[in-house]
PDB file of C-alpha atoms and ligand atoms in Angstrom:
ATOM      1  CA  MET A 816      69.273  61.796 -21.239  1.00 62.00           C
ATOM      2  CA  VAL A 817      71.764  59.748 -19.067  1.00 74.00           C
ATOM      3  CA  ALA A 818      74.958  58.920 -20.613  1.00 82.00           C
ATOM      4  CA  ALA A 819      76.096  56.257 -21.819  1.00 90.00           C
ATOM      5  CA  ILE A 820      78.476  53.237 -20.134  1.00 95.00           C
ATOM      6  CA  GLU A 821      80.994  51.371 -22.090  1.00 96.00           C
ATOM      7  CA  ASN A 822      80.991  48.182 -20.040  1.00 97.00           C
ATOM      8  CA  GLY A 823      78.548  47.479 -16.365  1.00 97.00           C
ATOM      9  CA  THR A 824      74.697  47.643 -15.869  1.00 97.00           C
ATOM     10  CA  VAL A 825      71.820  49.163 -16.845  1.00 97.00           C
ATOM     11  CA  ILE A 826      68.676  49.136 -14.797  1.00 97.00           C
ATOM     12  CA  ASP A 827      65.789  50.423 -16.935  1.00 95.00           C
ATOM     13  CA  HIS A 828      62.028  50.963 -15.877  1.00 95.00           C
ATOM     14  CA  ILE A 829      62.296  51.498 -12.257  1.00 96.00           C
ATOM     15  CA  PRO A 830      59.237  53.346 -11.073  1.00 94.00           C
ATOM     16  CA  SER A 831      60.556  56.486  -9.264  1.00 95.00           C
ATOM     17  CA  ASN A 832      59.086  55.687  -5.798  1.00 93.00           C
ATOM     18  CA  LYS A 833      61.097  52.661  -5.979  1.00 93.00           C
ATOM     19  CA  LEU A 834      64.474  54.759  -7.143  1.00 95.00           C
ATOM     20  CA  PHE A 835      66.177  54.716  -3.929  1.00 93.00           C
ATOM     21  CA  GLN A 836      65.018  50.621  -2.926  1.00 93.00           C
ATOM     22  CA  VAL A 837      66.994  49.889  -5.504  1.00 95.00           C
ATOM     23  CA  VAL A 838      69.525  52.029  -4.975  1.00 95.00           C
ATOM     24  CA  ARG A 839      69.552  50.368  -1.273  1.00 93.00           C
ATOM     25  CA  LEU A 840      69.466  46.872  -2.121  1.00 93.00           C
ATOM     26  CA  LEU A 841      72.050  47.159  -4.647  1.00 94.00           C
ATOM     27  CA  HIS A 842      74.085  48.234  -1.834  1.00 93.00           C
ATOM     28  CA  LEU A 843      75.048  51.215  -4.912  1.00 94.00           C
ATOM     29  CA  ASP A 844      75.834  53.871  -1.994  1.00 90.00           C
ATOM     30  CA  LEU A 845      78.865  51.374  -1.635  1.00 93.00           C
ATOM     31  CA  GLN A 846      79.828  51.026  -5.078  1.00 90.00           C
ATOM     32  CA  LYS A 847      83.078  52.292  -5.925  1.00 93.00           C
ATOM     33  CA  SER A 848      82.800  52.768 -10.041  1.00 92.00           C
ATOM     34  CA  ALA A 849      80.463  55.377 -11.698  1.00 94.00           C
ATOM     35  CA  VAL A 850      76.441  55.308 -10.552  1.00 95.00           C
ATOM     36  CA  MET A 851      74.497  57.356 -12.715  1.00 94.00           C
ATOM     37  CA  VAL A 852      71.362  57.913 -12.097  1.00 94.00           C
ATOM     38  CA  GLY A 853      68.271  58.960 -14.345  1.00 94.00           C
ATOM     39  CA  TYR A 854      65.300  60.370 -11.889  1.00 95.00           C
ATOM     40  CA  ASN A 855      61.574  60.723 -13.119  1.00 94.00           C
ATOM     41  CA  LEU A 856      62.132  60.458 -16.814  1.00 94.00           C
ATOM     42  CA  PRO A 857      59.445  60.470 -19.311  1.00 93.00           C
ATOM     43  CA  SER A 858      58.139  57.096 -20.540  1.00 91.00           C
ATOM     44  CA  SER A 859      55.952  56.089 -22.938  1.00 89.00           C
ATOM     45  CA  LYS A 860      55.101  53.201 -20.943  1.00 86.00           C
ATOM     46  CA  MET A 861      55.153  54.095 -17.181  1.00 86.00           C
ATOM     47  CA  GLY A 862      54.328  58.043 -17.460  1.00 89.00           C
ATOM     48  CA  ASN A 863      57.901  58.547 -16.067  1.00 92.00           C
ATOM     49  CA  LYS A 864      60.329  56.413 -14.859  1.00 95.00           C
ATOM     50  CA  SER A 865      63.891  56.141 -13.566  1.00 96.00           C
ATOM     51  CA  ILE A 866      66.811  54.558 -14.703  1.00 96.00           C
ATOM     52  CA  ILE A 867      70.179  53.313 -13.083  1.00 97.00           C
ATOM     53  CA  LYS A 868      73.916  53.109 -14.820  1.00 97.00           C
ATOM     54  CA  ILE A 869      76.540  51.195 -13.514  1.00 97.00           C
ATOM     55  CA  ALA A 870      79.617  51.033 -14.942  1.00 96.00           C
ATOM     56  CA  ASP A 871      81.937  48.148 -14.346  1.00 96.00           C
ATOM     57  CA  LYS A 872      79.691  46.330 -12.087  1.00 96.00           C
ATOM     58  CA  PHE A 873      78.369  43.243 -13.388  1.00 96.00           C
ATOM     59  CA  PHE A 874      75.834  41.873 -10.981  1.00 95.00           C
ATOM     60  CA  SER A 875      74.780  37.797  -9.768  1.00 95.00           C
ATOM     61  CA  ASP A 876      71.360  36.370 -10.174  1.00 93.00           C
ATOM     62  CA  ALA A 877      70.614  36.686  -6.961  1.00 91.00           C
ATOM     63  CA  GLU A 878      71.292  39.992  -6.408  1.00 93.00           C
ATOM     64  CA  LEU A 879      69.420  41.331  -9.279  1.00 94.00           C
ATOM     65  CA  ASN A 880      66.494  38.626  -7.679  1.00 92.00           C
ATOM     66  CA  THR A 881      65.845  41.013  -4.985  1.00 93.00           C
ATOM     67  CA  LEU A 882      65.102  43.801  -6.924  1.00 94.00           C
ATOM     68  CA  SER A 883      61.781  41.977  -8.140  1.00 92.00           C
ATOM     69  CA  VAL A 884      60.406  42.517  -4.249  1.00 92.00           C
ATOM     70  CA  VAL A 885      60.143  46.394  -4.965  1.00 92.00           C
ATOM     71  CA  ALA A 886      60.506  46.357  -8.969  1.00 92.00           C
ATOM     72  CA  PRO A 887      59.492  43.175 -10.293  1.00 90.00           C
ATOM     73  CA  ASN A 888      59.138  44.690 -14.231  1.00 91.00           C
ATOM     74  CA  VAL A 889      62.337  46.730 -14.689  1.00 95.00           C
ATOM     75  CA  THR A 890      64.358  45.868 -17.428  1.00 95.00           C
ATOM     76  CA  LEU A 891      68.668  44.574 -17.080  1.00 96.00           C
ATOM     77  CA  CYS A 892      70.851  45.311 -19.866  1.00 97.00           C
ATOM     78  CA  ILE A 893      74.353  43.958 -19.678  1.00 97.00           C
ATOM     79  CA  ILE A 894      76.937  46.479 -21.440  1.00 97.00           C
ATOM     80  CA  ARG A 895      80.283  45.835 -22.784  1.00 97.00           C
ATOM     81  CA  ASP A 896      82.027  47.671 -25.766  1.00 97.00           C
ATOM     82  CA  PHE A 897      78.781  50.310 -25.225  1.00 96.00           C
ATOM     83  CA  GLU A 898      76.467  47.412 -27.390  1.00 96.00           C
ATOM     84  CA  VAL A 899      74.075  45.325 -25.147  1.00 96.00           C
ATOM     85  CA  VAL A 900      74.876  41.849 -25.010  1.00 97.00           C
ATOM     86  CA  GLU A 901      71.969  40.772 -22.773  1.00 97.00           C
ATOM     87  CA  LYS A 902      68.809  41.297 -21.271  1.00 96.00           C
ATOM     88  CA  LYS A 903      67.442  40.099 -18.370  1.00 94.00           C
ATOM     89  CA  CYS A 904      64.259  39.750 -16.385  1.00 93.00           C
ATOM     90  CA  VAL A 905      64.149  39.888 -12.958  1.00 93.00           C
ATOM     91  CA  THR A 906      62.026  36.716 -10.861  1.00 90.00           C
ATOM     92  CA  LEU A 907      60.570  36.714  -7.491  1.00 89.00           C
ATOM     93  CA  PRO A 908      63.225  34.550  -5.068  1.00 89.00           C
ATOM     94  CA  ARG A 909      60.628  31.268  -3.819  1.00 90.00           C
ATOM     95  CA  THR A 910      62.240  32.517  -0.482  1.00 94.00           C
ATOM     96  CA  ILE A 911      63.441  36.261   0.247  1.00 95.00           C
ATOM     97  CA  THR A 912      65.922  35.719   3.076  1.00 94.00           C
ATOM     98  CA  GLY A 913      67.069  39.230   5.142  1.00 94.00           C
ATOM     99  CA  ILE A 914      65.145  41.797   2.896  1.00 93.00           C
ATOM    100  CA  VAL A 915      62.078  42.615   3.812  1.00 95.00           C
ATOM    101  CA  ARG A 916      60.691  43.763   7.737  1.00 96.00           C
ATOM    102  CA  CYS A 917      57.764  41.743   8.752  1.00 97.00           C
ATOM    103  CA  ALA A 918      55.084  43.868   9.505  1.00 97.00           C
ATOM    104  CA  ASN A 919      53.327  42.256  12.579  1.00 97.00           C
ATOM    105  CA  PRO A 920      55.142  44.835  15.668  1.00 97.00           C
ATOM    106  CA  LYS A 921      55.057  41.202  17.272  1.00 98.00           C
ATOM    107  CA  CYS A 922      57.204  39.202  15.106  1.00 98.00           C
ATOM    108  CA  ILE A 923      60.122  37.419  16.585  1.00 98.00           C
ATOM    109  CA  THR A 924      61.849  38.739  13.688  1.00 98.00           C
ATOM    110  CA  ASN A 925      61.259  42.471  14.422  1.00 97.00           C
ATOM    111  CA  ASN A 926      62.705  42.106  18.475  1.00 97.00           C
ATOM    112  CA  GLU A 927      65.451  39.714  17.730  1.00 97.00           C
ATOM    113  CA  PRO A 928      68.562  39.965  16.253  1.00 96.00           C
ATOM    114  CA  MET A 929      67.757  37.761  13.035  1.00 97.00           C
ATOM    115  CA  PRO A 930      67.505  37.786   9.790  1.00 97.00           C
ATOM    116  CA  THR A 931      64.107  38.285   8.397  1.00 97.00           C
ATOM    117  CA  ARG A 932      62.272  34.846   6.008  1.00 97.00           C
ATOM    118  CA  PHE A 933      59.487  35.472   3.828  1.00 97.00           C
ATOM    119  CA  HIS A 934      58.219  33.222   1.311  1.00 96.00           C
ATOM    120  CA  VAL A 935      55.680  33.697  -1.691  1.00 94.00           C
ATOM    121  CA  SER A 936      52.853  32.981  -0.481  1.00 94.00           C
ATOM    122  CA  ASP A 937      50.251  34.185  -3.411  1.00 92.00           C
ATOM    123  CA  ALA A 938      52.662  34.307  -7.124  1.00 86.00           C
ATOM    124  CA  GLU A 939      49.202  35.690  -8.751  1.00 87.00           C
ATOM    125  CA  ASN A 940      48.585  38.962  -5.787  1.00 89.00           C
ATOM    126  CA  GLY A 941      51.905  39.609  -4.806  1.00 89.00           C
ATOM    127  CA  THR A 942      51.604  38.156  -1.699  1.00 94.00           C
ATOM    128  CA  ILE A 943      54.886  37.542   0.783  1.00 96.00           C
ATOM    129  CA  GLN A 944      54.434  35.516   4.293  1.00 97.00           C
ATOM    130  CA  CYS A 945      56.731  35.844   6.680  1.00 98.00           C
ATOM    131  CA  ASP A 946      58.117  32.468   8.007  1.00 98.00           C
ATOM    132  CA  TYR A 947      57.427  32.534  11.436  1.00 98.00           C
ATOM    133  CA  CYS A 948      54.448  34.309  12.174  1.00 98.00           C
ATOM    134  CA  GLU A 949      52.916  33.441   9.309  1.00 98.00           C
ATOM    135  CA  LYS A 950      51.775  37.130   9.042  1.00 98.00           C
ATOM    136  CA  GLU A 951      51.057  38.059   5.004  1.00 97.00           C
ATOM    137  CA  GLN A 952      51.362  40.876   3.517  1.00 96.00           C
ATOM    138  CA  PRO A 953      51.039  42.375  -0.514  1.00 95.00           C
ATOM    139  CA  LEU A 954      54.788  43.213  -2.437  1.00 91.00           C
ATOM    140  CA  GLU A 955      53.498  46.416  -3.133  1.00 88.00           C
ATOM    141  CA  THR A 956      53.657  47.657   0.803  1.00 90.00           C
ATOM    142  CA  VAL A 957      56.496  45.927   1.322  1.00 91.00           C
ATOM    143  CA  LYS A 958      59.422  47.549   3.882  1.00 92.00           C
ATOM    144  CA  LEU A 959      63.304  47.141   3.726  1.00 92.00           C
ATOM    145  CA  VAL A 960      65.035  46.089   6.698  1.00 89.00           C
TER     146      VAL A 960
HETATM  147 ZN1   ZN B2340      56.874  37.583  10.914  1.00 93.85          ZN
END
């Protein structure tokens, strides 16, 4: 449904309601090469899903792992010469810096110009905790900075 790319990265199984957060996290709005987006495609596994194909772009693991904050179950395919040469999953980084907003309005990170920093406090339930004010929040409800 979405045209094949010769070289680049395919991000599959994105929950459709997280598509725009994925676009923001990878700064795809600033991409110079072609970006193809399939939104609300039927998926046997998920009901519906979204997919992004980015031509001529290969991300670092650190960049890709930021996706785990909003879409932990995405599948990544690295494409060369129209072939999938590598498949990857994302893993939640131990420290999450400068990506997520703290849910505590009184937190210093919401009142001073500084990057936020969280650590995973409960990996099983997907809970992160602010390093500054210790406020916990579930990953499902995080807002990006
Ligand atoms: Zn905080």
